[in-house]
Amino acid sequence: MGSDDRRLEVKICGLKTAEALDAALDAGADLVGFVHFPKSPRHLALAEAPALVARVGGRARTVALLVDPDEALLAEVVAAFSPDLLQLHGKETPARVAAIRARFGREVMKALPVASRADLDNLPAYAEVADRILFDAKPDPGALLPGGNGRPFDWHLVAGLDVGRPLMLSGGLTADNVSQALSEVRMDGVDVSSGVEDAPGVKSPAKIRAFVAAARRAAAGFPDPSARAFKADGPEDLSPKVRAS
């Protein structure tokens, strides 16, 4: 994890090589994400996961990203990745999120695709059962991937939300626009994948370092980048006061 004075968490997702992972760790990323979804160019196979994840060595929290996983796949991923968090990036319902969290005893981050205000209607229900919420750009109908498409959305749609859970922003973020994003919406964290790549699934260590540095500079420019500034304390407290509007 980052030091206690870092109020903004930075997550680098879609890591699948030692070089990219080391760049994220050396840059000071708080969370490192590994994708297990065969349709994604960032897919990390079960057999490759243990050795790569072992390189983290406690320097960051680890996140395993899955899309509508069944129980068998979840069990395999938890065994291979030993993740601190499970990121659910599919159409999982609040009930399914709660069931996964209870069954596997891991913190859960639920990704919500956003294109309009109506896409936030279920936010309070998800906030009741997930440890974190990640806002991502909603893909076009029929898109191959549910996220990681390098597309921003209207950040103002998620401005001013308080659901009693840490909120993270994703979708088309880069070193060039993360400061603008954080100036428009105060979030507890930012998440990047395609924005630090030279090609789909090919991470750039230089872009990773630039993104983390830009996010840190942006956070330093806002003494209180998030009034929430939560730290995840585990699965005990799951009764947030929801004030989404």
XYZ file of N, CA, C and O in Angstrom, residues 6 31 38 40 51 54-55 61 70 80 85 96 120 125 131 138 147 151 156 160 166 172 192 198 208 223 232:
108
model
N -1.212 9.386 1.582
C -1.783 9.355 0.252
C -3.274 9.154 0.360
O -3.741 8.073 0.669
N -2.771 -0.210 -5.839
C -3.425 -1.451 -6.221
C -2.929 -1.870 -7.599
O -2.752 -1.023 -8.484
N -10.714 -14.382 -20.874
C -10.043 -14.782 -22.113
C -10.271 -13.856 -23.302
O -9.419 -13.790 -24.195
N -10.161 -10.726 -23.297
C -9.391 -9.495 -23.129
C -7.940 -9.677 -23.581
O -7.326 -10.714 -23.316
N 3.239 -16.916 -10.148
C 4.591 -16.361 -10.205
C 4.569 -14.850 -10.330
O 5.378 -14.147 -9.696
N 3.300 -13.221 -7.054
C 4.297 -13.336 -5.988
C 5.289 -12.180 -6.015
O 5.879 -11.839 -4.979
N 5.488 -11.558 -7.181
C 6.415 -10.436 -7.284
C 5.925 -9.204 -6.522
O 6.717 -8.313 -6.211
N -1.769 -3.691 -2.958
C -2.864 -4.646 -2.832
C -3.169 -5.197 -4.216
O -3.075 -4.494 -5.224
N -18.584 -17.853 -12.525
C -19.351 -18.814 -11.746
C -18.511 -19.254 -10.544
O -17.360 -18.829 -10.380
N -5.368 -19.283 -7.457
C -4.198 -18.953 -8.282
C -3.670 -17.547 -8.025
O -2.459 -17.321 -8.041
N -8.540 -8.234 -3.367
C -9.867 -7.830 -3.802
C -10.267 -8.592 -5.054
O -9.420 -8.932 -5.884
N -25.802 -11.068 -6.223
C -24.659 -11.902 -6.621
C -23.375 -11.365 -5.996
O -22.523 -12.144 -5.543
N -26.909 5.018 -12.845
C -26.573 5.085 -11.421
C -27.748 4.708 -10.528
O -27.636 4.786 -9.303
N -27.892 0.237 -4.102
C -27.992 -1.196 -3.832
C -26.619 -1.854 -3.884
O -26.289 -2.710 -3.042
N -17.455 -3.385 -1.306
C -16.523 -2.579 -0.523
C -16.118 -1.307 -1.251
O -15.801 -0.294 -0.624
N -19.467 3.156 -20.158
C -20.338 2.088 -20.631
C -19.979 1.724 -22.063
O -19.906 2.609 -22.937
N -15.020 -3.346 -20.308
C -14.219 -2.221 -19.835
C -12.868 -2.254 -20.516
O -12.596 -3.107 -21.365
N -12.139 4.636 -23.255
C -13.138 5.668 -23.509
C -13.497 6.395 -22.217
O -13.870 5.754 -21.233
N -19.019 14.401 -14.960
C -19.952 15.140 -14.107
C -21.127 14.277 -13.633
O -21.787 14.601 -12.651
N -20.081 14.539 -6.863
C -20.862 14.811 -5.664
C -21.550 13.615 -5.047
O -22.399 13.777 -4.165
N -15.736 3.777 -0.733
C -14.763 4.402 -1.632
C -15.225 4.318 -3.082
O -15.728 3.286 -3.528
N -10.806 5.708 -19.922
C -10.123 6.679 -20.750
C -9.168 7.598 -20.026
O -8.746 8.624 -20.582
N -6.478 2.843 -14.122
C -6.094 2.972 -15.521
C -5.633 1.630 -16.065
O -5.027 0.827 -15.349
N 0.961 0.885 -24.988
C 1.411 1.233 -26.330
C 0.533 0.579 -27.384
O 0.451 1.049 -28.529
N 3.159 4.090 -17.369
C 2.735 3.758 -16.006
C 3.328 4.750 -15.012
O 2.630 5.306 -14.159
N -5.930 19.642 -1.318
C -5.661 19.210 0.051
C -6.628 18.153 0.546
O -6.275 17.302 1.337
N -10.016 0.503 3.433
C -10.800 -0.721 3.529
C -10.359 -1.488 4.762
O -9.198 -1.822 4.928
